[in-house]
Structures are given as structure tokens and as C-alpha cells.
Tab-separated table of C-alpha atoms (C1' of nucleotides) in Angstrom:
chain	number	residue	atom	x	y	z
A	1	MET	CA	-7.899	15.293	-6.542
A	2	ALA	CA	-5.043	12.981	-7.431
A	3	MET	CA	-5.664	10.507	-4.646
A	4	ARG	CA	-2.969	8.114	-3.590
A	5	LEU	CA	-3.733	4.721	-5.111
A	6	THR	CA	-3.313	1.792	-2.771
A	7	GLU	CA	-2.897	-1.638	-4.279
A	8	GLN	CA	-6.493	-2.541	-3.477
A	9	ALA	CA	-7.768	0.619	-5.109
A	10	TYR	CA	-5.575	-0.046	-8.102
A	11	LEU	CA	-6.937	-3.560	-8.483
A	12	VAL	CA	-10.501	-2.325	-8.314
A	13	LEU	CA	-9.775	0.230	-11.045
A	14	LEU	CA	-8.158	-2.505	-13.084
A	15	ALA	CA	-11.178	-4.757	-12.618
A	16	LEU	CA	-13.335	-1.999	-14.087
A	17	ALA	CA	-10.996	-1.416	-17.019
A	18	ASP	CA	-12.569	-3.670	-19.627
A	19	GLN	CA	-16.214	-3.411	-18.588
A	20	PRO	CA	-18.535	-2.097	-15.880
A	21	ARG	CA	-18.996	-4.513	-13.007
A	22	HIS	CA	-21.119	-4.777	-9.890
A	23	GLY	CA	-19.561	-5.062	-6.441
A	24	TYR	CA	-19.522	-8.814	-6.184
A	25	GLY	CA	-18.184	-9.044	-9.722
A	26	VAL	CA	-15.337	-6.702	-8.813
A	27	VAL	CA	-14.391	-8.944	-5.903
A	28	GLN	CA	-14.232	-11.961	-8.206
A	29	GLU	CA	-12.307	-10.157	-10.928
A	30	VAL	CA	-9.752	-8.821	-8.441
A	31	ARG	CA	-9.263	-12.333	-7.142
A	32	GLU	CA	-8.551	-13.515	-10.676
A	33	LEU	CA	-6.376	-10.556	-11.627
A	34	SER	CA	-4.217	-11.056	-8.573
A	35	GLY	CA	-3.850	-14.766	-9.180
A	36	GLY	CA	-6.030	-15.545	-6.177
A	37	SER	CA	-3.794	-13.749	-3.701
A	38	VAL	CA	-5.993	-10.721	-3.101
A	39	ARG	CA	-9.428	-11.482	-1.713
A	40	LEU	CA	-11.373	-8.264	-1.160
A	41	GLY	CA	-13.674	-8.277	1.837
A	42	ALA	CA	-16.934	-6.348	1.779
A	43	GLY	CA	-15.572	-3.618	4.014
A	44	THR	CA	-12.561	-3.131	1.799
A	45	LEU	CA	-14.591	-3.100	-1.384
A	46	TYR	CA	-17.135	-0.460	-0.456
A	47	GLY	CA	-14.558	1.686	1.273
A	48	VAL	CA	-12.355	1.630	-1.809
A	49	LEU	CA	-15.307	2.147	-4.124
A	50	ASP	CA	-16.534	5.173	-2.173
A	51	ARG	CA	-13.074	6.733	-2.275
A	52	LEU	CA	-12.738	6.083	-5.991
A	53	VAL	CA	-16.124	7.669	-6.656
A	54	ALA	CA	-15.229	10.641	-4.432
A	55	ALA	CA	-11.986	11.063	-6.371
A	56	GLY	CA	-13.852	10.997	-9.663
A	57	TYR	CA	-12.162	7.822	-10.833
A	58	ALA	CA	-15.296	5.673	-10.895
A	59	GLU	CA	-19.037	6.236	-10.996
A	60	ALA	CA	-22.298	4.363	-10.610
A	61	SER	CA	-23.465	3.005	-13.914
A	62	GLY	CA	-26.975	1.765	-13.300
A	63	GLU	CA	-28.852	-1.000	-11.533
A	64	VAL	CA	-30.191	-4.228	-12.913
A	65	VAL	CA	-32.212	-6.971	-11.292
A	66	VAL	CA	-31.023	-10.456	-12.217
A	67	ASP	CA	-32.759	-13.474	-10.718
A	68	GLY	CA	-34.414	-11.275	-8.137
A	69	ARG	CA	-31.055	-9.958	-6.931
A	70	LEU	CA	-30.046	-6.355	-7.375
A	71	ARG	CA	-26.849	-5.583	-9.211
A	72	ARG	CA	-25.350	-2.124	-8.785
A	73	TYR	CA	-22.849	-1.429	-11.533
A	74	TYR	CA	-19.786	0.795	-11.466
A	75	ARG	CA	-17.732	2.042	-14.370
A	76	LEU	CA	-14.450	3.839	-14.898
A	77	THR	CA	-14.426	7.574	-15.638
A	78	PRO	CA	-11.905	9.094	-18.087
A	79	ASP	CA	-9.956	10.387	-15.080
A	80	GLY	CA	-10.002	6.912	-13.624
A	81	HIS	CA	-8.668	5.503	-16.853
A	82	ASP	CA	-5.864	8.062	-16.850
A	83	ALA	CA	-4.972	7.263	-13.255
A	84	LEU	CA	-5.011	3.562	-14.068
A	85	THR	CA	-2.726	4.049	-17.048
A	86	ALA	CA	-0.295	6.187	-15.064
A	87	GLU	CA	-0.215	3.788	-12.135
A	88	THR	CA	0.297	0.850	-14.463
A	89	ALA	CA	3.267	2.606	-16.045
A	90	ARG	CA	4.709	3.281	-12.603
A	91	LEU	CA	4.280	-0.370	-11.664
A	92	ARG	CA	5.842	-1.566	-14.884
A	93	ASP	CA	8.867	0.677	-14.368
A	94	LEU	CA	9.243	-0.464	-10.788
A	95	ALA	CA	9.034	-4.128	-11.757
A	96	ARG	CA	11.619	-3.551	-14.468
A	97	ARG	CA	13.982	-1.813	-12.057
A	98	ALA	CA	13.507	-4.596	-9.531
A	99	ASP	CA	14.217	-7.262	-12.142
A	100	ARG	CA	17.401	-5.466	-13.103
A	101	LEU	CA	18.480	-5.235	-9.469
A	102	LEU	CA	17.743	-8.870	-8.711
A	103	GLY	CA	18.643	-10.567	-11.958
A	104	GLY	CA	21.571	-8.421	-12.979
A	105	VAL	CA	24.715	-9.228	-11.008
A	106	ALA	CA	25.416	-5.510	-10.740
A	107	ARG	CA	27.481	-5.197	-13.895
A	108	PRO	CA	29.640	-2.051	-14.086
A	109	ALA	CA	27.485	-0.599	-16.855
A	110	PRO	CA	29.933	1.321	-19.023
A	111	GLY	CA	27.420	3.005	-21.285
A	112	ILE	CA	24.278	3.717	-19.379
A	113	ALA	CA	25.334	4.922	-15.946
B	1	MET	CA	6.141	-15.518	9.226
B	2	ALA	CA	5.192	-14.480	5.705
B	3	MET	CA	4.237	-10.921	6.485
B	4	ARG	CA	2.122	-8.943	4.092
B	5	LEU	CA	4.412	-6.631	2.128
B	6	THR	CA	3.137	-3.113	1.706
B	7	GLU	CA	4.587	-1.061	-1.107
B	8	GLN	CA	6.764	0.875	1.310
B	9	ALA	CA	8.107	-2.305	2.849
B	10	TYR	CA	8.745	-3.700	-0.618
B	11	LEU	CA	10.686	-0.614	-1.636
B	12	VAL	CA	12.828	-0.786	1.493
B	13	LEU	CA	13.628	-4.432	0.763
B	14	LEU	CA	14.456	-3.491	-2.798
B	15	ALA	CA	16.729	-0.692	-1.622
B	16	LEU	CA	18.673	-3.264	0.408
B	17	ALA	CA	18.890	-5.708	-2.495
B	18	ASP	CA	22.238	-4.732	-3.969
B	19	GLN	CA	24.041	-3.633	-0.795
B	20	PRO	CA	23.558	-2.898	2.904
B	21	ARG	CA	22.422	0.643	3.585
B	22	HIS	CA	21.819	2.853	6.594
B	23	GLY	CA	18.443	4.445	7.276
B	24	TYR	CA	19.007	7.702	5.509
B	25	GLY	CA	20.562	5.877	2.577
B	26	VAL	CA	17.445	3.711	2.297
B	27	VAL	CA	15.281	6.823	2.149
B	28	GLN	CA	17.360	8.198	-0.711
B	29	GLU	CA	17.480	4.919	-2.603
B	30	VAL	CA	13.725	4.459	-2.300
B	31	ARG	CA	13.232	7.943	-3.659
B	32	GLU	CA	15.389	7.067	-6.656
B	33	LEU	CA	13.888	3.622	-7.199
B	34	SER	CA	10.406	5.063	-7.224
B	35	GLY	CA	11.337	7.822	-9.616
B	36	GLY	CA	10.988	10.431	-6.892
B	37	SER	CA	7.348	9.619	-6.181
B	38	VAL	CA	7.836	7.841	-2.865
B	39	ARG	CA	9.464	9.937	-0.151
B	40	LEU	CA	9.804	7.940	3.044
B	41	GLY	CA	9.456	9.949	6.234
B	42	ALA	CA	11.383	9.016	9.350
B	43	GLY	CA	8.360	7.519	11.028
B	44	THR	CA	7.561	5.345	8.050
B	45	LEU	CA	11.127	4.176	7.646
B	46	TYR	CA	11.760	2.948	11.158
B	47	GLY	CA	8.318	1.427	11.440
B	48	VAL	CA	8.870	-0.521	8.247
B	49	LEU	CA	12.416	-1.443	9.225
B	50	ASP	CA	11.326	-2.767	12.618
B	51	ARG	CA	8.644	-4.899	10.998
B	52	LEU	CA	11.056	-6.247	8.413
B	53	VAL	CA	13.545	-7.175	11.113
B	54	ALA	CA	10.785	-8.777	13.193
B	55	ALA	CA	9.725	-10.799	10.140
B	56	GLY	CA	13.296	-11.951	9.576
B	57	TYR	CA	13.569	-10.202	6.225
B	58	ALA	CA	16.270	-7.744	7.251
B	59	GLU	CA	18.843	-7.428	10.014
B	60	ALA	CA	21.259	-4.923	11.504
B	61	SER	CA	24.609	-5.143	9.839
B	62	GLY	CA	26.898	-2.974	11.955
B	63	GLU	CA	27.514	0.638	12.829
B	64	VAL	CA	30.034	3.026	11.393
B	65	VAL	CA	30.887	6.570	12.328
B	66	VAL	CA	31.380	8.838	9.315
B	67	ASP	CA	32.174	12.509	9.859
B	68	GLY	CA	31.120	12.218	13.457
B	69	ARG	CA	27.706	10.894	12.487
B	70	LEU	CA	26.588	7.408	13.322
B	71	ARG	CA	25.466	5.158	10.514
B	72	ARG	CA	23.449	2.073	11.399
B	73	TYR	CA	23.459	-0.366	8.531
B	74	TYR	CA	20.829	-2.923	7.574
B	75	ARG	CA	21.105	-5.831	5.206
B	76	LEU	CA	18.783	-8.352	3.569
B	77	THR	CA	18.474	-11.855	4.986
B	78	PRO	CA	18.041	-14.885	2.694
B	79	ASP	CA	14.371	-14.945	3.668
B	80	GLY	CA	14.149	-11.285	2.777
B	81	HIS	CA	15.685	-11.963	-0.591
B	82	ASP	CA	13.175	-14.746	-1.216
B	83	ALA	CA	10.281	-12.509	-0.246
B	84	LEU	CA	11.629	-9.778	-2.493
B	85	THR	CA	11.941	-12.147	-5.429
B	86	ALA	CA	8.447	-13.515	-4.923
B	87	GLU	CA	6.897	-10.076	-4.562
B	88	THR	CA	8.734	-8.848	-7.636
B	89	ALA	CA	7.358	-11.759	-9.650
B	90	ARG	CA	3.870	-10.969	-8.398
B	91	LEU	CA	4.299	-7.331	-9.416
B	92	ARG	CA	5.656	-8.228	-12.814
B	93	ASP	CA	2.718	-10.533	-13.509
B	94	LEU	CA	0.260	-7.891	-12.368
B	95	ALA	CA	1.863	-5.239	-14.560
B	96	ARG	CA	1.779	-7.618	-17.520
B	97	ARG	CA	-1.889	-8.405	-16.981
B	98	ALA	CA	-2.671	-4.716	-16.644
B	99	ASP	CA	-0.813	-3.896	-19.845
B	100	ARG	CA	-2.765	-6.562	-21.667
B	101	LEU	CA	-6.046	-5.211	-20.326
B	102	LEU	CA	-5.253	-1.610	-21.169
B	103	GLY	CA	-3.250	-1.862	-24.356
B	104	GLY	CA	-4.700	-4.966	-25.924
B	105	VAL	CA	-8.111	-4.363	-27.454
B	106	ALA	CA	-9.095	-7.781	-26.183
B	107	ARG	CA	-7.923	-9.790	-29.147
B	108	PRO	CA	-9.333	-13.340	-29.352
B	109	ALA	CA	-5.936	-14.899	-28.624
B	110	PRO	CA	-6.013	-18.170	-30.543
B	111	GLY	CA	-2.903	-19.724	-29.061
B	112	ILE	CA	-2.496	-18.626	-25.513
B	113	ALA	CA	-5.968	-18.580	-23.994
C	1	DC	C1'	-35.088	-27.016	5.729
C	2	DC	C1'	-30.819	-25.531	5.968
C	3	DC	C1'	-26.588	-24.278	3.670
C	4	DG	C1'	-23.646	-22.170	0.217
C	5	DA	C1'	-23.295	-18.939	-3.441
C	6	DT	C1'	-24.769	-14.580	-5.066
C	7	DA	C1'	-25.722	-9.700	-3.950
C	8	DG	C1'	-26.097	-5.659	-1.251
C	9	DG	C1'	-24.370	-2.962	2.953
C	10	DT	C1'	-22.560	-1.227	7.985
C	11	DC	C1'	-19.449	-1.144	11.858
C	12	DG	C1'	-15.440	-1.406	14.859
C	13	DG	C1'	-10.785	-2.768	15.696
C	14	DC	C1'	-6.097	-2.882	14.242
C	15	DG	C1'	-2.140	-1.796	11.896
C	16	DC	C1'	0.377	0.935	8.896
C	17	DA	C1'	1.724	5.448	6.907
C	18	DC	C1'	3.216	9.791	7.823
C	19	DG	C1'	4.012	14.320	9.635
C	20	DA	C1'	5.713	16.623	13.693
C	21	DT	C1'	9.126	16.764	16.783
C	22	DA	C1'	13.667	16.108	19.064
C	23	DT	C1'	18.760	15.617	18.999
C	24	DA	C1'	23.232	16.298	16.882
C	25	DT	C1'	26.924	17.359	13.461
C	26	DA	C1'	28.776	19.213	9.004
C	27	DT	C1'	28.443	22.389	5.248
C	28	DC	C1'	27.304	26.309	2.635
C	29	DG	C1'	25.592	30.821	1.669
C	30	DT	C1'	25.129	35.495	3.286
D	1	DA	C1'	28.598	35.025	12.913
D	2	DC	C1'	24.346	33.126	11.842
D	3	DG	C1'	20.726	30.613	9.749
D	4	DA	C1'	19.405	27.256	6.366
D	5	DT	C1'	20.087	22.880	4.482
D	6	DA	C1'	21.719	18.224	4.444
D	7	DT	C1'	23.002	14.177	6.975
D	8	DA	C1'	21.591	10.913	10.536
D	9	DT	C1'	19.219	8.928	14.282
D	10	DA	C1'	14.691	7.979	16.781
D	11	DT	C1'	9.844	8.599	19.009
D	12	DC	C1'	5.031	9.905	19.216
D	13	DG	C1'	0.219	10.901	17.842
D	14	DT	C1'	-3.033	10.900	14.494
D	15	DG	C1'	-5.553	9.633	10.609
D	16	DC	C1'	-6.963	6.466	7.431
D	17	DG	C1'	-7.264	2.318	4.979
D	18	DC	C1'	-7.789	-2.695	5.448
D	19	DC	C1'	-10.388	-6.366	6.864
D	20	DG	C1'	-13.211	-9.463	9.397
D	21	DA	C1'	-17.665	-9.835	11.591
D	22	DC	C1'	-22.029	-9.107	11.017
D	23	DC	C1'	-26.781	-8.135	8.852
D	24	DT	C1'	-30.433	-8.622	5.135
D	25	DA	C1'	-32.197	-11.061	1.076
D	26	DT	C1'	-32.847	-14.350	-3.004
D	27	DC	C1'	-31.960	-18.658	-5.410
D	28	DG	C1'	-30.552	-23.493	-6.111
D	29	DG	C1'	-29.079	-27.908	-4.355
D	30	DG	C1'	-28.760	-31.517	-1.036
DNA sequence: CCCGATAGGTCGGCGCACGATATATATCGT
DNA sequence: ACGATATATATCGTGCGCCGACCTATCGGG
């Protein structure tokens, strides 16, 4: 498996991290998580979701009817959680490197190389 | 302008952050910056580079012949530096949120909300 | 009664990523 | 001497993901 995680896919995984959510809920959570900058369209959402399910990172978690409207829930699989953790670590490292490159005035670095 | 930065485009910008580099040098720096996980192919590189130049984020910086081989250098523009800074901040925030979601067992958080 | 929000989903276009390919020189191993 | 690998540029075709447009349906408010 080991699919390549795009940022959208990553955000969807992240939205499912704390609790199962239905499609529309994922869209809202991603919007919040990204500080409002990433607004998932329907096409993006279901495409990403299908790929995540195919990769074994997410799975359907049941359907509930609330106020006459169907809610189809998705949850993270253990593999999905692993992928999310790994990708988060990668992101954290990258952000740290970038901060060092931008903030640091390129000091000679005698000890670390 | 304000083009949408893909991860590849972001990494190229980041590779140009500390000093101008030629195409092949960018490929190598991106590989290092990403911990070896992102290997830019030729097609990706020049596509990204063209888009960055078109967006005003990078520009050609001169050509040098070393060992009979031409090196075409690119450098960051002020706009490119701004975009890089902004995108880095966005990434840092995202990584922080993700860490909180994954590591934190959802503590009530009395002070911060 | 219509509109916006909530909730599900499909479809087609567009743009980006990426490998394949081409060209050319220098180096290193055999 | 030769082929492989690394350096260095660039183009092209394809595949796939992103995203808006669109469709159906329910509920609440104006």
C-alpha cells in the first residue's frame, strides 16, 4: 500500500483522528484545522475518501439518520493512524528545518555540522 | 498572483532560501531537506521552476560554466521569500495542531481554550 | 415559497507531478 | 577502451488528483 499522502488526504486523516465523522463533518473540520484556508469541495472529499479507504487508512463506520438526513460515518484504521503519525512527524521536521533556514542567519555551526 | 503552493513548489522555494542554486543543485537540496523522501524528477523541477518564475517568486540569476557544463542559477525574489515565510508559518501551525490532536489525550485545557 | 444550511453523491475539465527520453561532458571502475 | 554513473540541461506524454458544477433531498427561517 503506502500511498502517497497529499495535503488534502492528510487533512482528512487528521480530521478523523479524534473521532469518526461523516463527510460533511470532515469538510467542516478540515476547514477549522487549516485555519479556514482549505475548503474541501465535494469532488475532492469523496475522491480522497475513496483513496483512503482503498489504501486501508480509513473505513466506513456506520450510518445514522439525524433529522431525516443520512449521515455516513468514516473512521481511521490502525494503519491510517500510523500513516498519520508518520506524516505528522515528517511535517514537523520539515517545518523545523524551514524555521532554521529562515530564522537562522546561517550561522557557521561549529558543533553540529 | 498568490499562487497555490504545492509541496514540491514549497520545497523548491525552501531550497533557494539560503542561496541561489542551479536546477540540479535544487534537486539535491530538496532531497536533503525532505530527508531523502522527495526526489524531484527533471519534469517536475522545470515545471515547478517555470511556475515559480511566472508567479514572481523566483528568477534566473545568471549562468556559469563549470567543468564545461552550464549551470543556470535561480534565486528567490522578495515576494518568494514572503510566500515561503507565510507557507512555513502555515505548516508550523498545522504540525502543532496535529501534534496536539495525536499526542494530547484531549485534556480540558483550562487556560488556553 | 424560496433560500441557505445540512447531507449525500457524480462528472468533466484542468493543472500538476512524474517518468521517459534526449543531449552533452566528466569521472570512475573494469 | 568501454560502459556505468554523476552532473546538467530541457521537453513530452500520461496519469491522477483537485475542484467546481451539478444533482437529489430534508429541515428551518424569512
